JSON list of N, CA and C in Angstrom, two decimals:
[
{"chain": "A", "resi": 1, "resn": "MET", "atom": "N", "xyz": [-77.88, -64.20, -46.69]},
{"chain": "A", "resi": 1, "resn": "MET", "atom": "CA", "xyz": [-77.10, -65.31, -47.19]},
{"chain": "A", "resi": 1, "resn": "MET", "atom": "C", "xyz": [-76.06, -65.69, -46.13]},
{"chain": "A", "resi": 2, "resn": "VAL", "atom": "N", "xyz": [-75.95, -66.98, -45.84]},
{"chain": "A", "resi": 2, "resn": "VAL", "atom": "CA", "xyz": [-74.96, -67.49, -44.90]},
{"chain": "A", "resi": 2, "resn": "VAL", "atom": "C", "xyz": [-73.88, -68.21, -45.69]},
{"chain": "A", "resi": 3, "resn": "VAL", "atom": "N", "xyz": [-72.64, -67.84, -45.45]},
{"chain": "A", "resi": 3, "resn": "VAL", "atom": "CA", "xyz": [-71.51, -68.44, -46.16]},
{"chain": "A", "resi": 3, "resn": "VAL", "atom": "C", "xyz": [-70.63, -69.18, -45.16]},
{"chain": "A", "resi": 4, "resn": "ARG", "atom": "N", "xyz": [-70.20, -70.37, -45.52]},
{"chain": "A", "resi": 4, "resn": "ARG", "atom": "CA", "xyz": [-69.32, -71.16, -44.66]},
{"chain": "A", "resi": 4, "resn": "ARG", "atom": "C", "xyz": [-67.97, -70.46, -44.53]},
{"chain": "A", "resi": 5, "resn": "ILE", "atom": "N", "xyz": [-67.44, -70.43, -43.31]},
{"chain": "A", "resi": 5, "resn": "ILE", "atom": "CA", "xyz": [-66.12, -69.83, -43.07]},
{"chain": "A", "resi": 5, "resn": "ILE", "atom": "C", "xyz": [-65.05, -70.86, -43.40]},
{"chain": "A", "resi": 6, "resn": "PRO", "atom": "N", "xyz": [-64.08, -70.51, -44.23]},
{"chain": "A", "resi": 6, "resn": "PRO", "atom": "CA", "xyz": [-63.01, -71.45, -44.57]},
{"chain": "A", "resi": 6, "resn": "PRO", "atom": "C", "xyz": [-62.24, -71.88, -43.32]},
{"chain": "A", "resi": 7, "resn": "ASP", "atom": "N", "xyz": [-61.80, -73.13, -43.31]},
{"chain": "A", "resi": 7, "resn": "ASP", "atom": "CA", "xyz": [-61.12, -73.71, -42.15]},
{"chain": "A", "resi": 7, "resn": "ASP", "atom": "C", "xyz": [-59.94, -72.89, -41.65]},
{"chain": "A", "resi": 8, "resn": "GLN", "atom": "N", "xyz": [-59.17, -72.29, -42.54]},
{"chain": "A", "resi": 8, "resn": "GLN", "atom": "CA", "xyz": [-57.98, -71.55, -42.11]},
{"chain": "A", "resi": 8, "resn": "GLN", "atom": "C", "xyz": [-58.32, -70.32, -41.27]},
{"chain": "A", "resi": 9, "resn": "TYR", "atom": "N", "xyz": [-59.58, -69.91, -41.23]},
{"chain": "A", "resi": 9, "resn": "TYR", "atom": "CA", "xyz": [-60.00, -68.76, -40.44]},
{"chain": "A", "resi": 9, "resn": "TYR", "atom": "C", "xyz": [-60.73, -69.15, -39.16]},
{"chain": "A", "resi": 10, "resn": "LEU", "atom": "N", "xyz": [-60.82, -70.42, -38.87]},
{"chain": "A", "resi": 10, "resn": "LEU", "atom": "CA", "xyz": [-61.55, -70.87, -37.68]},
{"chain": "A", "resi": 10, "resn": "LEU", "atom": "C", "xyz": [-60.68, -70.94, -36.43]},
{"chain": "A", "resi": 11, "resn": "THR", "atom": "N", "xyz": [-59.38, -70.90, -36.59]},
{"chain": "A", "resi": 11, "resn": "THR", "atom": "CA", "xyz": [-58.46, -71.02, -35.45]},
{"chain": "A", "resi": 11, "resn": "THR", "atom": "C", "xyz": [-57.45, -69.88, -35.48]},
{"chain": "A", "resi": 12, "resn": "ILE", "atom": "N", "xyz": [-57.21, -69.32, -34.32]},
{"chain": "A", "resi": 12, "resn": "ILE", "atom": "CA", "xyz": [-56.19, -68.29, -34.17]},
{"chain": "A", "resi": 12, "resn": "ILE", "atom": "C", "xyz": [-55.16, -68.84, -33.20]},
{"chain": "A", "resi": 13, "resn": "SER", "atom": "N", "xyz": [-53.89, -68.74, -33.55]},
{"chain": "A", "resi": 13, "resn": "SER", "atom": "CA", "xyz": [-52.85, -69.20, -32.63]},
{"chain": "A", "resi": 13, "resn": "SER", "atom": "C", "xyz": [-51.73, -68.18, -32.60]},
{"chain": "A", "resi": 14, "resn": "GLY", "atom": "N", "xyz": [-50.94, -68.24, -31.55]},
{"chain": "A", "resi": 14, "resn": "GLY", "atom": "CA", "xyz": [-49.84, -67.30, -31.44]},
{"chain": "A", "resi": 14, "resn": "GLY", "atom": "C", "xyz": [-49.00, -67.59, -30.21]},
{"chain": "A", "resi": 15, "resn": "THR", "atom": "N", "xyz": [-48.08, -66.70, -29.95]},
{"chain": "A", "resi": 15, "resn": "THR", "atom": "CA", "xyz": [-47.17, -66.84, -28.82]},
{"chain": "A", "resi": 15, "resn": "THR", "atom": "C", "xyz": [-47.22, -65.57, -27.99]},
{"chain": "A", "resi": 16, "resn": "LEU", "atom": "N", "xyz": [-47.24, -65.75, -26.70]},
{"chain": "A", "resi": 16, "resn": "LEU", "atom": "CA", "xyz": [-47.24, -64.62, -25.78]},
{"chain": "A", "resi": 16, "resn": "LEU", "atom": "C", "xyz": [-45.93, -64.63, -25.01]},
{"chain": "A", "resi": 17, "resn": "SER", "atom": "N", "xyz": [-45.27, -63.49, -24.97]},
{"chain": "A", "resi": 17, "resn": "SER", "atom": "CA", "xyz": [-44.03, -63.35, -24.19]},
{"chain": "A", "resi": 17, "resn": "SER", "atom": "C", "xyz": [-44.23, -62.27, -23.14]},
{"chain": "A", "resi": 18, "resn": "THR", "atom": "N", "xyz": [-43.60, -62.45, -21.99]},
{"chain": "A", "resi": 18, "resn": "THR", "atom": "CA", "xyz": [-43.66, -61.43, -20.95]},
{"chain": "A", "resi": 18, "resn": "THR", "atom": "C", "xyz": [-42.29, -61.27, -20.31]},
{"chain": "A", "resi": 19, "resn": "SER", "atom": "N", "xyz": [-41.99, -60.05, -19.92]},
{"chain": "A", "resi": 19, "resn": "SER", "atom": "CA", "xyz": [-40.74, -59.80, -19.21]},
{"chain": "A", "resi": 19, "resn": "SER", "atom": "C", "xyz": [-41.00, -59.65, -17.71]},
{"chain": "A", "resi": 20, "resn": "ASN", "atom": "N", "xyz": [-42.27, -59.77, -17.30]},
{"chain": "A", "resi": 20, "resn": "ASN", "atom": "CA", "xyz": [-42.62, -59.70, -15.89]},
{"chain": "A", "resi": 20, "resn": "ASN", "atom": "C", "xyz": [-42.18, -61.00, -15.23]},
{"chain": "A", "resi": 21, "resn": "ILE", "atom": "N", "xyz": [-41.27, -60.92, -14.27]},
{"chain": "A", "resi": 21, "resn": "ILE", "atom": "CA", "xyz": [-40.67, -62.11, -13.67]},
{"chain": "A", "resi": 21, "resn": "ILE", "atom": "C", "xyz": [-41.70, -63.00, -12.99]},
{"chain": "A", "resi": 22, "resn": "ILE", "atom": "N", "xyz": [-42.72, -62.42, -12.40]},
{"chain": "A", "resi": 22, "resn": "ILE", "atom": "CA", "xyz": [-43.75, -63.23, -11.73]},
{"chain": "A", "resi": 22, "resn": "ILE", "atom": "C", "xyz": [-44.58, -63.99, -12.77]},
{"chain": "A", "resi": 23, "resn": "MET", "atom": "N", "xyz": [-45.06, -63.28, -13.77]},
{"chain": "A", "resi": 23, "resn": "MET", "atom": "CA", "xyz": [-45.88, -63.93, -14.81]},
{"chain": "A", "resi": 23, "resn": "MET", "atom": "C", "xyz": [-45.05, -64.91, -15.64]},
{"chain": "A", "resi": 24, "resn": "ALA", "atom": "N", "xyz": [-43.78, -64.62, -15.82]},
{"chain": "A", "resi": 24, "resn": "ALA", "atom": "CA", "xyz": [-42.92, -65.49, -16.62]},
{"chain": "A", "resi": 24, "resn": "ALA", "atom": "C", "xyz": [-42.79, -66.87, -16.00]},
{"chain": "A", "resi": 25, "resn": "ASN", "atom": "N", "xyz": [-43.01, -66.96, -14.70]},
{"chain": "A", "resi": 25, "resn": "ASN", "atom": "CA", "xyz": [-42.89, -68.25, -14.01]},
{"chain": "A", "resi": 25, "resn": "ASN", "atom": "C", "xyz": [-44.23, -68.91, -13.73]},
{"chain": "A", "resi": 26, "resn": "TRP", "atom": "N", "xyz": [-45.31, -68.36, -14.27]},
{"chain": "A", "resi": 26, "resn": "TRP", "atom": "CA", "xyz": [-46.62, -68.98, -14.08]},
{"chain": "A", "resi": 26, "resn": "TRP", "atom": "C", "xyz": [-46.66, -70.34, -14.77]},
{"chain": "A", "resi": 27, "resn": "SER", "atom": "N", "xyz": [-47.40, -71.24, -14.17]},
{"chain": "A", "resi": 27, "resn": "SER", "atom": "CA", "xyz": [-47.59, -72.57, -14.76]},
{"chain": "A", "resi": 27, "resn": "SER", "atom": "C", "xyz": [-48.59, -72.50, -15.90]},
{"chain": "A", "resi": 28, "resn": "ARG", "atom": "N", "xyz": [-48.63, -73.55, -16.67]},
{"chain": "A", "resi": 28, "resn": "ARG", "atom": "CA", "xyz": [-49.62, -73.64, -17.75]},
{"chain": "A", "resi": 28, "resn": "ARG", "atom": "C", "xyz": [-51.04, -73.56, -17.18]},
{"chain": "A", "resi": 29, "resn": "GLN", "atom": "N", "xyz": [-51.23, -74.13, -15.99]},
{"chain": "A", "resi": 29, "resn": "GLN", "atom": "CA", "xyz": [-52.54, -74.10, -15.34]},
{"chain": "A", "resi": 29, "resn": "GLN", "atom": "C", "xyz": [-52.96, -72.65, -15.02]},
{"chain": "A", "resi": 30, "resn": "MET", "atom": "N", "xyz": [-52.02, -71.85, -14.56]},
{"chain": "A", "resi": 30, "resn": "MET", "atom": "CA", "xyz": [-52.32, -70.44, -14.28]},
{"chain": "A", "resi": 30, "resn": "MET", "atom": "C", "xyz": [-52.71, -69.72, -15.57]},
{"chain": "A", "resi": 31, "resn": "TRP", "atom": "N", "xyz": [-51.97, -69.94, -16.65]},
{"chain": "A", "resi": 31, "resn": "TRP", "atom": "CA", "xyz": [-52.28, -69.30, -17.92]},
{"chain": "A", "resi": 31, "resn": "TRP", "atom": "C", "xyz": [-53.62, -69.78, -18.45]},
{"chain": "A", "resi": 32, "resn": "GLN", "atom": "N", "xyz": [-53.95, -71.06, -18.25]},
{"chain": "A", "resi": 32, "resn": "GLN", "atom": "CA", "xyz": [-55.23, -71.57, -18.70]},
{"chain": "A", "resi": 32, "resn": "GLN", "atom": "C", "xyz": [-56.37, -70.85, -17.98]},
{"chain": "A", "resi": 33, "resn": "GLY", "atom": "N", "xyz": [-56.18, -70.54, -16.70]},
{"chain": "A", "resi": 33, "resn": "GLY", "atom": "CA", "xyz": [-57.18, -69.78, -15.96]},
{"chain": "A", "resi": 33, "resn": "GLY", "atom": "C", "xyz": [-57.40, -68.40, -16.57]},
{"chain": "A", "resi": 34, "resn": "VAL", "atom": "N", "xyz": [-56.32, -67.74, -16.97]},
{"chain": "A", "resi": 34, "resn": "VAL", "atom": "CA", "xyz": [-56.43, -66.43, -17.63]},
{"chain": "A", "resi": 34, "resn": "VAL", "atom": "C", "xyz": [-57.17, -66.58, -18.96]},
{"chain": "A", "resi": 35, "resn": "VAL", "atom": "N", "xyz": [-56.80, -67.58, -19.74]},
{"chain": "A", "resi": 35, "resn": "VAL", "atom": "CA", "xyz": [-57.44, -67.81, -21.04]},
{"chain": "A", "resi": 35, "resn": "VAL", "atom": "C", "xyz": [-58.93, -68.09, -20.84]},
{"chain": "A", "resi": 36, "resn": "ASN", "atom": "N", "xyz": [-59.28, -68.88, -19.83]},
{"chain": "A", "resi": 36, "resn": "ASN", "atom": "CA", "xyz": [-60.69, -69.18, -19.57]},
{"chain": "A", "resi": 36, "resn": "ASN", "atom": "C", "xyz": [-61.48, -67.91, -19.25]},
{"chain": "A", "resi": 37, "resn": "ARG", "atom": "N", "xyz": [-60.88, -67.01, -18.48]},
{"chain": "A", "resi": 37, "resn": "ARG", "atom": "CA", "xyz": [-61.57, -65.74, -18.18]},
{"chain": "A", "resi": 37, "resn": "ARG", "atom": "C", "xyz": [-61.75, -64.90, -19.44]},
{"chain": "A", "resi": 38, "resn": "VAL", "atom": "N", "xyz": [-60.75, -64.89, -20.30]},
{"chain": "A", "resi": 38, "resn": "VAL", "atom": "CA", "xyz": [-60.86, -64.15, -21.57]},
{"chain": "A", "resi": 38, "resn": "VAL", "atom": "C", "xyz": [-61.98, -64.72, -22.43]},
{"chain": "A", "resi": 39, "resn": "VAL", "atom": "N", "xyz": [-62.05, -66.04, -22.53]},
{"chain": "A", "resi": 39, "resn": "VAL", "atom": "CA", "xyz": [-63.12, -66.67, -23.32]},
{"chain": "A", "resi": 39, "resn": "VAL", "atom": "C", "xyz": [-64.48, -66.32, -22.74]},
{"chain": "A", "resi": 40, "resn": "ARG", "atom": "N", "xyz": [-64.63, -66.34, -21.42]},
{"chain": "A", "resi": 40, "resn": "ARG", "atom": "CA", "xyz": [-65.91, -65.98, -20.81]},
{"chain": "A", "resi": 40, "resn": "ARG", "atom": "C", "xyz": [-66.27, -64.53, -21.12]},
{"chain": "A", "resi": 41, "resn": "ALA", "atom": "N", "xyz": [-65.28, -63.64, -21.07]},
{"chain": "A", "resi": 41, "resn": "ALA", "atom": "CA", "xyz": [-65.54, -62.23, -21.38]},
{"chain": "A", "resi": 41, "resn": "ALA", "atom": "C", "xyz": [-65.95, -62.06, -22.84]},
{"chain": "A", "resi": 42, "resn": "LEU", "atom": "N", "xyz": [-65.26, -62.74, -23.74]},
{"chain": "A", "resi": 42, "resn": "LEU", "atom": "CA", "xyz": [-65.61, -62.65, -25.16]},
{"chain": "A", "resi": 42, "resn": "LEU", "atom": "C", "xyz": [-66.99, -63.26, -25.41]},
{"chain": "A", "resi": 43, "resn": "ALA", "atom": "N", "xyz": [-67.28, -64.38, -24.75]},
{"chain": "A", "resi": 43, "resn": "ALA", "atom": "CA", "xyz": [-68.55, -65.07, -24.96]},
{"chain": "A", "resi": 43, "resn": "ALA", "atom": "C", "xyz": [-69.73, -64.24, -24.47]},
{"chain": "A", "resi": 44, "resn": "SER", "atom": "N", "xyz": [-69.51, -63.35, -23.52]},
{"chain": "A", "resi": 44, "resn": "SER", "atom": "CA", "xyz": [-70.62, -62.54, -23.00]},
{"chain": "A", "resi": 44, "resn": "SER", "atom": "C", "xyz": [-70.85, -61.28, -23.83]},
{"chain": "A", "resi": 45, "resn": "GLY", "atom": "N", "xyz": [-70.02, -61.04, -24.83]},
{"chain": "A", "resi": 45, "resn": "GLY", "atom": "CA", "xyz": [-70.15, -59.85, -25.68]},
{"chain": "A", "resi": 45, "resn": "GLY", "atom": "C", "xyz": [-71.09, -60.06, -26.85]},
{"chain": "A", "resi": 46, "resn": "SER", "atom": "N", "xyz": [-71.16, -59.08, -27.71]},
{"chain": "A", "resi": 46, "resn": "SER", "atom": "CA", "xyz": [-72.10, -59.11, -28.83]},
{"chain": "A", "resi": 46, "resn": "SER", "atom": "C", "xyz": [-71.78, -60.20, -29.85]},
{"chain": "A", "resi": 47, "resn": "LEU", "atom": "N", "xyz": [-70.54, -60.65, -29.91]},
{"chain": "A", "resi": 47, "resn": "LEU", "atom": "CA", "xyz": [-70.16, -61.73, -30.83]},
{"chain": "A", "resi": 47, "resn": "LEU", "atom": "C", "xyz": [-69.92, -63.03, -30.07]},
{"chain": "A", "resi": 48, "resn": "GLY", "atom": "N", "xyz": [-70.55, -63.15, -28.92]},
{"chain": "A", "resi": 48, "resn": "GLY", "atom": "CA", "xyz": [-70.31, -64.27, -28.02]},
{"chain": "A", "resi": 48, "resn": "GLY", "atom": "C", "xyz": [-70.45, -65.65, -28.61]},
{"chain": "A", "resi": 49, "resn": "SER", "atom": "N", "xyz": [-71.35, -65.83, -29.52]},
{"chain": "A", "resi": 49, "resn": "SER", "atom": "CA", "xyz": [-71.54, -67.17, -30.10]},
{"chain": "A", "resi": 49, "resn": "SER", "atom": "C", "xyz": [-70.34, -67.60, -30.94]},
{"chain": "A", "resi": 50, "resn": "ASN", "atom": "N", "xyz": [-69.44, -66.68, -31.24]},
{"chain": "A", "resi": 50, "resn": "ASN", "atom": "CA", "xyz": [-68.26, -67.00, -32.04]},
{"chain": "A", "resi": 50, "resn": "ASN", "atom": "C", "xyz": [-67.07, -67.46, -31.20]},
{"chain": "A", "resi": 51, "resn": "PHE", "atom": "N", "xyz": [-67.17, -67.36, -29.87]},
{"chain": "A", "resi": 51, "resn": "PHE", "atom": "CA", "xyz": [-66.07, -67.73, -28.99]},
{"chain": "A", "resi": 51, "resn": "PHE", "atom": "C", "xyz": [-66.53, -68.84, -28.06]},
{"chain": "A", "resi": 52, "resn": "PHE", "atom": "N", "xyz": [-65.86, -69.99, -28.15]},
{"chain": "A", "resi": 52, "resn": "PHE", "atom": "CA", "xyz": [-66.31, -71.11, -27.33]},
{"chain": "A", "resi": 52, "resn": "PHE", "atom": "C", "xyz": [-65.18, -71.90, -26.71]},
{"chain": "A", "resi": 53, "resn": "SER", "atom": "N", "xyz": [-63.95, -71.70, -27.11]},
{"chain": "A", "resi": 53, "resn": "SER", "atom": "CA", "xyz": [-62.88, -72.54, -26.62]},
{"chain": "A", "resi": 53, "resn": "SER", "atom": "C", "xyz": [-61.54, -71.86, -26.80]},
{"chain": "A", "resi": 54, "resn": "ALA", "atom": "N", "xyz": [-60.64, -72.12, -25.85]},
{"chain": "A", "resi": 54, "resn": "ALA", "atom": "CA", "xyz": [-59.26, -71.64, -25.98]},
{"chain": "A", "resi": 54, "resn": "ALA", "atom": "C", "xyz": [-58.37, -72.50, -25.09]},
{"chain": "A", "resi": 55, "resn": "VAL", "atom": "N", "xyz": [-57.14, -72.67, -25.49]},
{"chain": "A", "resi": 55, "resn": "VAL", "atom": "CA", "xyz": [-56.19, -73.50, -24.74]},
{"chain": "A", "resi": 55, "resn": "VAL", "atom": "C", "xyz": [-54.90, -72.73, -24.56]},
{"chain": "A", "resi": 56, "resn": "ALA", "atom": "N", "xyz": [-54.38, -72.78, -23.33]},
{"chain": "A", "resi": 56, "resn": "ALA", "atom": "CA", "xyz": [-53.09, -72.12, -23.04]},
{"chain": "A", "resi": 56, "resn": "ALA", "atom": "C", "xyz": [-51.97, -73.09, -23.30]}
]
């Protein structure tokens, strides 16, 4: 049986804080690169079809 996932569970959001002075000054573009690598890593795993997009 396949059940539709309720909309409130389709998106995860949050805030990331760092005390590392170098990372704290990274641009949004730098963080987007990190997020893109994370999405690729998740997409290549056993639940890969569940991960397709992320925005920094």
